[in-house]
Coordinates of N, CA and C in Angstrom, one line a residue:
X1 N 56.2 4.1 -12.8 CA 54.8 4.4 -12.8 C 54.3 4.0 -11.4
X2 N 53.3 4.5 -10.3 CA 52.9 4.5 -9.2 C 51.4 4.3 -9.7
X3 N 50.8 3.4 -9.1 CA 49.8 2.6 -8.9 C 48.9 2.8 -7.6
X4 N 48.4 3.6 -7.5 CA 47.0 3.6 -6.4 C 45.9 3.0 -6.1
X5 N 46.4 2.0 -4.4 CA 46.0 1.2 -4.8 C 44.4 1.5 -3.6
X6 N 44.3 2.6 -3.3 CA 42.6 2.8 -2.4 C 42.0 3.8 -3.6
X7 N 40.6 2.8 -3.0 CA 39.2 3.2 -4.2 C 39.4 4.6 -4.3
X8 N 38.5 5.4 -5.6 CA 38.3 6.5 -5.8 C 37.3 7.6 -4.5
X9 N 37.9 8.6 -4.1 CA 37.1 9.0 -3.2 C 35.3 9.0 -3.7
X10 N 35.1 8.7 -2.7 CA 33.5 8.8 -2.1 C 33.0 10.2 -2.9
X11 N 31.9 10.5 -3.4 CA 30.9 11.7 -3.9 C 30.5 12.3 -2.4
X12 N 30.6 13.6 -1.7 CA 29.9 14.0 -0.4 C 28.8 13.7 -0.9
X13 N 27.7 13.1 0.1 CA 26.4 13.4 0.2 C 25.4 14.4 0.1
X14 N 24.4 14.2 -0.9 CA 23.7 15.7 -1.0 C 23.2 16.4 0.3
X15 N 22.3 17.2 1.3 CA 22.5 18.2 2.2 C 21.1 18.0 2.0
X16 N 20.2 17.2 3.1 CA 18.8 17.5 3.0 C 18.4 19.2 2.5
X17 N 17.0 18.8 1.6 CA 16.4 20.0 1.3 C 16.3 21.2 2.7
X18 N 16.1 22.5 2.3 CA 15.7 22.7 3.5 C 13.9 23.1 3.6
X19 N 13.7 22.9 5.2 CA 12.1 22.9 4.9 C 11.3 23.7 3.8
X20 N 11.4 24.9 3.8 CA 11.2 25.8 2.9 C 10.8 25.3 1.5
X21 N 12.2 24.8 0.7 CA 12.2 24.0 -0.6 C 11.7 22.7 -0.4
X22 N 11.7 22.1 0.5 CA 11.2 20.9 0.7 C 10.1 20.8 0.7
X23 N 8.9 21.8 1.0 CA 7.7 21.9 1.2 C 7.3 21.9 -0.3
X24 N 8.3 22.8 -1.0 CA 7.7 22.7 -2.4 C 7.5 21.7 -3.6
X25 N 8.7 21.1 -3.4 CA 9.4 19.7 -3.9 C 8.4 18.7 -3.3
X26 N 7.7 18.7 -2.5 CA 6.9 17.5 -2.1 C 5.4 17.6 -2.6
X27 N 5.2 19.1 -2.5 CA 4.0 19.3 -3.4 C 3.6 19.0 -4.8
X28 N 5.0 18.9 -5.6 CA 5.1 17.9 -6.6 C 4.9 16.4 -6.7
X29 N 5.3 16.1 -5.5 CA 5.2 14.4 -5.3 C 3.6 14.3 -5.0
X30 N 2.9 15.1 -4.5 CA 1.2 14.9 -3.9 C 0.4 15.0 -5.7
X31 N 1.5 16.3 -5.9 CA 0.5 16.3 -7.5 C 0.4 15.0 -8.5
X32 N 1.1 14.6 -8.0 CA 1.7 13.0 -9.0 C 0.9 12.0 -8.4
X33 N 0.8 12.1 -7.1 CA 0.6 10.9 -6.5 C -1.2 10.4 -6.6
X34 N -1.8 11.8 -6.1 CA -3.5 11.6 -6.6 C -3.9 11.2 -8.0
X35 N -3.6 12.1 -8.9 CA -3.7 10.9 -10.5 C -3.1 9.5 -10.6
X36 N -2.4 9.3 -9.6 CA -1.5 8.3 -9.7 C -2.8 6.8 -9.1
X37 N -3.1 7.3 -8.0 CA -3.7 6.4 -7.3 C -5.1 6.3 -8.1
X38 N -5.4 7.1 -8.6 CA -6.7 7.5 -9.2 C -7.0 6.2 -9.8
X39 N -5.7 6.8 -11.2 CA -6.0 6.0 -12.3 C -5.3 4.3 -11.9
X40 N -4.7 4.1 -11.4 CA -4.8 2.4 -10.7 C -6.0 2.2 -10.5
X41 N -6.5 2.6 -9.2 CA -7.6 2.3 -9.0 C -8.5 2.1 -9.8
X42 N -9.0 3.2 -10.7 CA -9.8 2.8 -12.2 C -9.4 1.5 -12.9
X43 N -7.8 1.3 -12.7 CA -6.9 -0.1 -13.9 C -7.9 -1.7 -12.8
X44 N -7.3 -1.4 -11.1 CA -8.0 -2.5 -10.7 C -9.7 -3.1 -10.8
X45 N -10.7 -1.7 -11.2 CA -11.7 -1.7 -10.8 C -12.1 -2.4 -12.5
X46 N -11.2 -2.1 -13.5 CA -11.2 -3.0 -15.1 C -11.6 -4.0 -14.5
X47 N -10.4 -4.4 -14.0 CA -10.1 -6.2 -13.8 C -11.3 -7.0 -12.8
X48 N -12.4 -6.1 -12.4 CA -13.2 -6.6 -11.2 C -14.1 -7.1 -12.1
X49 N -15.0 -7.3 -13.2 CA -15.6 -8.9 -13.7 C -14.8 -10.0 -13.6
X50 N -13.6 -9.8 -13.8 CA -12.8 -10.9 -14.2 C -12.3 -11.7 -12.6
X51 N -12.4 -11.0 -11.9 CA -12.0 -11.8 -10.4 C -13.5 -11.2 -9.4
X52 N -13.8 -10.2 -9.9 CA -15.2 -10.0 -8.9 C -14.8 -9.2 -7.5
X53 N -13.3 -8.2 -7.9 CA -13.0 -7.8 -6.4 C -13.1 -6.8 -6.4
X54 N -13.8 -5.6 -5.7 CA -13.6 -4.3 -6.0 C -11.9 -3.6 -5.0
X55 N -12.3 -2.4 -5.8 CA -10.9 -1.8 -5.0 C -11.1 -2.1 -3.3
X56 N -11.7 -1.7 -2.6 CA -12.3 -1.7 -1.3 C -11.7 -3.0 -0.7
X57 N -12.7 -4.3 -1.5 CA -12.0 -6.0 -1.2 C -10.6 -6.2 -1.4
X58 N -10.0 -5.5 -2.7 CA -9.1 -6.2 -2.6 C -7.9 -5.8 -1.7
X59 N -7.9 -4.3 -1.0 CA -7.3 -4.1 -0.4 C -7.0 -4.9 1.2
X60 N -8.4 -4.8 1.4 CA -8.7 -6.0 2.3 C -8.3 -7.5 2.5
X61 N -8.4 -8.0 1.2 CA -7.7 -8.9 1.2 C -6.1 -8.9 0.7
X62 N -5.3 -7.5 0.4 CA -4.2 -7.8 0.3 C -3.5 -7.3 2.1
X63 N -4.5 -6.6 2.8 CA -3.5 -6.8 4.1 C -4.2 -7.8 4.8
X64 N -4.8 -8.9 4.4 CA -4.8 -9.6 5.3 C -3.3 -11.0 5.1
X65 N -3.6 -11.0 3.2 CA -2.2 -11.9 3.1 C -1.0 -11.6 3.7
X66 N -1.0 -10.2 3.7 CA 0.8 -9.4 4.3 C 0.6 -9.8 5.7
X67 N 0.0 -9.5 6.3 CA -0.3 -9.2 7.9 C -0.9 -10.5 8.6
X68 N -1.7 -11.6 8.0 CA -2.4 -12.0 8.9 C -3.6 -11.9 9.1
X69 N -4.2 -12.7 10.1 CA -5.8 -12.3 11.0 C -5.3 -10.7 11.5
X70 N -6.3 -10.7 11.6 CA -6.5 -8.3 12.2 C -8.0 -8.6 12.2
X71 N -8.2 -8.0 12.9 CA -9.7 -7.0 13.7 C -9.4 -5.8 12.4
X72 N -11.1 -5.9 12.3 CA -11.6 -4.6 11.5 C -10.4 -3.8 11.9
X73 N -10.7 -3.1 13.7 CA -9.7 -1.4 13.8 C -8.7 -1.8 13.1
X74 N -8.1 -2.8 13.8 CA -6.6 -3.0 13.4 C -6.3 -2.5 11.6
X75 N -7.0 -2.9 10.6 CA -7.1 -2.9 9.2 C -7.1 -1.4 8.9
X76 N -8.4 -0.8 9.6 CA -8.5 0.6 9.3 C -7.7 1.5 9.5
X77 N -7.1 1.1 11.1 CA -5.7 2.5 11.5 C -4.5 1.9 10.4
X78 N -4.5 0.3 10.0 CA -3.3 0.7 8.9 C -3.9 0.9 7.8
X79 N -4.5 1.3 6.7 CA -4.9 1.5 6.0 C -5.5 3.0 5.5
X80 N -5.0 3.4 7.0 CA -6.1 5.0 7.1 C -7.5 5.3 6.4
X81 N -8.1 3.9 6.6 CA -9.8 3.9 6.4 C -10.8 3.9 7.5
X82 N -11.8 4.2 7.5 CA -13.1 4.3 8.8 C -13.2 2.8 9.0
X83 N -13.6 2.6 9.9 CA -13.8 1.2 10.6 C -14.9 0.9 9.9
X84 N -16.3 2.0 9.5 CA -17.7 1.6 9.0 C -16.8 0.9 7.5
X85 N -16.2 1.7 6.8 CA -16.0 1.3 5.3 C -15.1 -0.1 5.7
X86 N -14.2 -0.2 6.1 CA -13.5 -1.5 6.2 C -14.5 -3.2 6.5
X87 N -15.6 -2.7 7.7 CA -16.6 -3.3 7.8 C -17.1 -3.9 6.7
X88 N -17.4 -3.0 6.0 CA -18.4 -3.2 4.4 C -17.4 -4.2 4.2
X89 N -16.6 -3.4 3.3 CA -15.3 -4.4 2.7 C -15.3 -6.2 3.2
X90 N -15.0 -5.8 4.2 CA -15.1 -7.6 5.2 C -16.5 -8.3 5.2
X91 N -17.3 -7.4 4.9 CA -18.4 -7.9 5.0 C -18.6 -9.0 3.8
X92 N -18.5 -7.6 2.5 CA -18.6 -8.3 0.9 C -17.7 -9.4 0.7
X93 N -16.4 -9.2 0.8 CA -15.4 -10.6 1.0 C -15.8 -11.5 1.9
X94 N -16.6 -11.8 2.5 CA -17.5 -13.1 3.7 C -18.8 -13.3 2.5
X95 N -19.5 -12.4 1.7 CA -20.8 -13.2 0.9 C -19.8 -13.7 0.2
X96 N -18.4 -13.3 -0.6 CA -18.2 -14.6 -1.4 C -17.1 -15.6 -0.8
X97 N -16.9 -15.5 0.7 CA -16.1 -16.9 0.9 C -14.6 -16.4 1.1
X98 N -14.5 -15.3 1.1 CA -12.7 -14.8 0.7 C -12.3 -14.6 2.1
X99 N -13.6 -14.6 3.1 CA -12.5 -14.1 4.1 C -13.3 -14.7 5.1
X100 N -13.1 -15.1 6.8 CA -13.7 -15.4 7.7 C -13.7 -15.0 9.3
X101 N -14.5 -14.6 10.1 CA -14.1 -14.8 11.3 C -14.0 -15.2 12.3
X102 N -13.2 -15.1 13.5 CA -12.5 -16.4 13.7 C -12.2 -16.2 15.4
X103 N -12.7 -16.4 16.6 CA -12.3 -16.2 18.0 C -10.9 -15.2 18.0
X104 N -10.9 -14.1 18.4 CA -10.0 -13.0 18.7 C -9.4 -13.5 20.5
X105 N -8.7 -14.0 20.9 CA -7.7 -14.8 22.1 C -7.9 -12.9 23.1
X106 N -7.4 -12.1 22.1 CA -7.4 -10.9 23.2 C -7.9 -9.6 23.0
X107 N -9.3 -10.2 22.7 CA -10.9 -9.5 22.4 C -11.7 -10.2 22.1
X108 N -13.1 -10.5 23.4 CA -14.1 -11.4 22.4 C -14.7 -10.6 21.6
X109 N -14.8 -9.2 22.0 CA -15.8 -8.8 20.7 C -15.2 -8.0 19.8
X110 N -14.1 -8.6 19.1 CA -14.0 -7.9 18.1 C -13.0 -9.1 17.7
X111 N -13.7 -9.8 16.4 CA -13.3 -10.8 16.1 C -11.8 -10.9 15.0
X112 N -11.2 -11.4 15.0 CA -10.0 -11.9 13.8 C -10.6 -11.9 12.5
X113 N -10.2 -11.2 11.7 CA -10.5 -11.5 10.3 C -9.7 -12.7 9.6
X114 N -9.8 -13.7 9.1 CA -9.0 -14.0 8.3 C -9.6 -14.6 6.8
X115 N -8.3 -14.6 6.0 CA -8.3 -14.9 4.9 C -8.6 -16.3 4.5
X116 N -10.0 -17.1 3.7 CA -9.8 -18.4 3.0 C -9.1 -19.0 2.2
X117 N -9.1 -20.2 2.0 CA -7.4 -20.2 1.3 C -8.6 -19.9 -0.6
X118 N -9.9 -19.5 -0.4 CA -10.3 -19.4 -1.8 C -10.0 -18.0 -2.0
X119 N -9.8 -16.7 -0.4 CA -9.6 -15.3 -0.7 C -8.4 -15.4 -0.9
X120 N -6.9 -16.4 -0.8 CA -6.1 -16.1 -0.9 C -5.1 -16.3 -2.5
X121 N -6.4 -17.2 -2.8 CA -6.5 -17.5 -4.3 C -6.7 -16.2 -5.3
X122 N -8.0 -15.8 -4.8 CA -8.0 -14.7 -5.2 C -7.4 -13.4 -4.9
X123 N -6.7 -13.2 -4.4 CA -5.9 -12.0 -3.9 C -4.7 -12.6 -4.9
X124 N -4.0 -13.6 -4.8 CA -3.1 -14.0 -5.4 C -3.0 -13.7 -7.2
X125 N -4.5 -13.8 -7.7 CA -4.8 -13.9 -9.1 C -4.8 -12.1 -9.2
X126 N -5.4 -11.4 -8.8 CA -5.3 -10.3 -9.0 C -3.8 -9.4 -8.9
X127 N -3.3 -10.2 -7.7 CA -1.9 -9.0 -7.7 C -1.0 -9.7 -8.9
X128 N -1.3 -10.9 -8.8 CA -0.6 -10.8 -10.2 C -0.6 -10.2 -11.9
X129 N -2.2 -10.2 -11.9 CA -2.5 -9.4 -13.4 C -1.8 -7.8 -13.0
X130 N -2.4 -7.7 -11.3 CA -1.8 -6.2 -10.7 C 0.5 -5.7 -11.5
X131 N 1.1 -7.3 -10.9 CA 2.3 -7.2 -10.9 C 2.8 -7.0 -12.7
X132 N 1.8 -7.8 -13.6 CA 2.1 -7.7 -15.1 C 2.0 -6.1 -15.3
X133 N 0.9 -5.7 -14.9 CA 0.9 -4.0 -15.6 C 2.0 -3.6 -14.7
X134 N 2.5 -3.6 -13.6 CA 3.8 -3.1 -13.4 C 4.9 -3.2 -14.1
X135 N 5.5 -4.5 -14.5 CA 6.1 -4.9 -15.3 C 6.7 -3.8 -16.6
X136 N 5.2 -3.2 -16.7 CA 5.5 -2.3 -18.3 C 6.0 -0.8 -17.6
X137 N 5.9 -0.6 -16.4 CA 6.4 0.9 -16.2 C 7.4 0.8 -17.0
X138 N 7.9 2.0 -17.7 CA 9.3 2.4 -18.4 C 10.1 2.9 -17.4
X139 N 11.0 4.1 -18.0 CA 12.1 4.8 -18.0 C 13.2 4.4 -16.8
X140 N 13.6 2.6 -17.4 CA 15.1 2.5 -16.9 C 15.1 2.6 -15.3
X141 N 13.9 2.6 -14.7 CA 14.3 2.6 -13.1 C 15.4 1.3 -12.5
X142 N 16.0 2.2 -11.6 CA 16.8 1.5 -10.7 C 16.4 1.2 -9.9
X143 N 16.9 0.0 -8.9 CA 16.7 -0.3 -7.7 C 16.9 1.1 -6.7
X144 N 18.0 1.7 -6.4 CA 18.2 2.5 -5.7 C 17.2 3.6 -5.9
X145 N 16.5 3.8 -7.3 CA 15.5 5.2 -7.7 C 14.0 4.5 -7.4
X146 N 14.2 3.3 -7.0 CA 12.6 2.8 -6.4 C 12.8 2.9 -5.1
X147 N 13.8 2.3 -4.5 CA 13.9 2.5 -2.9 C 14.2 3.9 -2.3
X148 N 14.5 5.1 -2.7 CA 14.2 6.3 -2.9 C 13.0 6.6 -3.1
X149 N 12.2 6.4 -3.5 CA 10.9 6.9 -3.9 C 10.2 6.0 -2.4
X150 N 10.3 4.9 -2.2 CA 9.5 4.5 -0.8 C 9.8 5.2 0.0
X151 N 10.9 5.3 0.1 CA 11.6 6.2 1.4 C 11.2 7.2 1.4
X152 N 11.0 8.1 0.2 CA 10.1 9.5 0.8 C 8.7 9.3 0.9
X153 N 8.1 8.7 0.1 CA 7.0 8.3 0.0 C 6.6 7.6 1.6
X154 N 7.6 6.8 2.3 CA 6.7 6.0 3.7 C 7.3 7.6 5.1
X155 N 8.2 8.5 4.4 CA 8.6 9.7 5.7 C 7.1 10.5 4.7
X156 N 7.0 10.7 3.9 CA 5.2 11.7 3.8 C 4.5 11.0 4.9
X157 N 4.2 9.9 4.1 CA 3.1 9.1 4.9 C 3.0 9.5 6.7
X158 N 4.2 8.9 7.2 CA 4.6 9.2 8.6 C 4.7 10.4 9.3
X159 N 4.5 11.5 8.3 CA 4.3 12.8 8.8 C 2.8 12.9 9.0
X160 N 1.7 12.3 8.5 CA 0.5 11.9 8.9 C 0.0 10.9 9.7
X161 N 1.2 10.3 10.4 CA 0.4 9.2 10.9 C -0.8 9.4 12.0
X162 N -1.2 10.5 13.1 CA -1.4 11.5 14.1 C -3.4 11.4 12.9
X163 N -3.1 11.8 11.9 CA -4.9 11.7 11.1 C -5.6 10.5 11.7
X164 N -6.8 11.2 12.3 CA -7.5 10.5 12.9 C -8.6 10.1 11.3
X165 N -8.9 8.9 11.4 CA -9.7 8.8 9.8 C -11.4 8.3 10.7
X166 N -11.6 8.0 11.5 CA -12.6 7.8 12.0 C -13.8 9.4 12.1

C-alpha cells in the first residue's frame, strides 16, 4: 500500500466577475444594503431614551473612540457627511458633556474634537446593547463569509471615495 504523503491539491480560485456581471451582482448588494442601514438606524434611534443618543451623535461619538481627536472636516470626509450636519452632531454631544474641544497644534481654527471619558461611557453602553442585537444575526456565518462581505463592501465604498458630500 503507497501512502501520499503532500496535502490534497488546492481548489483553482474563482475568476473575478467580469464588469458586466459584476455590475449586476453588486446591484444586489445596494438593494440589501439601503433597508439594511435603514432599519438599524430605526433599531439605534429605539435605544435613544435609554442612552439619549441619536443616530447622528452616536456616530460621532463612535469615530471619535476609533480614531481619536479629529476636526469637524476630518469626521465628515470619513464619514461622507457635510461638515454643517457633523457640526450639529458635535455640537448636541457638547450640551450633554460627551464630547470637547480642545487646541488643534496644526490648526488654530479648526479645533480637535474629543471625546469625555462620560461620551466614552456612553458610546461604550450603546455599542454594546448595538453588539447584543448582533449577536442574534443567524444563518451560520463564517469568519471567512464576514470578511468577504467587508471586503466587497470597503472596494464599493472605495469606488466612491472621489464624492464630494459637501
Amino acid at each position: 500500500m503507497f501512502v501520499n504523503d503532500s496535502p490534497p491539491p488546492t481548489p483553482p480560485t474563482p475568476a473575478p466577475h467580469p464588469p458586466h456581471e459584476l455590475g449586476h451582482r453588486l446591484t444586489e448588494v445596494f438593494d440589501l444594503v439601503g433597508p439594511l442601514y435603514r432599519r438599524a438606524l430605526r433599531k439605534v434611534e429605539q435605544g435613544e431614551p435609554v442612552e439619549g443618543v441619536t443616530v447622528g451623535v452616536r456616530a460621532v461619538l463612535d469615530l471619535l473612540r476609533q480614531h481619536g481627536p479629529m476636526t469637524v472636516p476630518q469626521m465628515g470626509r470619513t464619514q461622507a457627511l457635510s461638515r454643517q450636519f457633523v457640526q450639529r452632531m458635535v455640537n448636541e454631544a457638547s450640551v450633554h458633556g460627551w464630547v470637547e474641544a480642545i487646541p488643534n497644534p496644526a490648526h488654530q481654527r479648526s479645533s480637535l474634537i474629543r471625546l469625555t471619558e462620560e461620551g466614552r461611557a456612553v458610546i461604550t453602553s450603546v455599542l454594546g446593547r448595538e453588539h447584543h442585537l448582533n449577536r442574534q444575526v443567524g444563518g451560520d456565518l463564517t469568519d471567512a463569509e464576514v470578511s468577504a462581505c467587508v471586503r466587497v463592501l470597503t472596494e464599493i465604498l472605495r469606488t466612491f471615495d472621489h464624492v464630494d458630500v459637501d
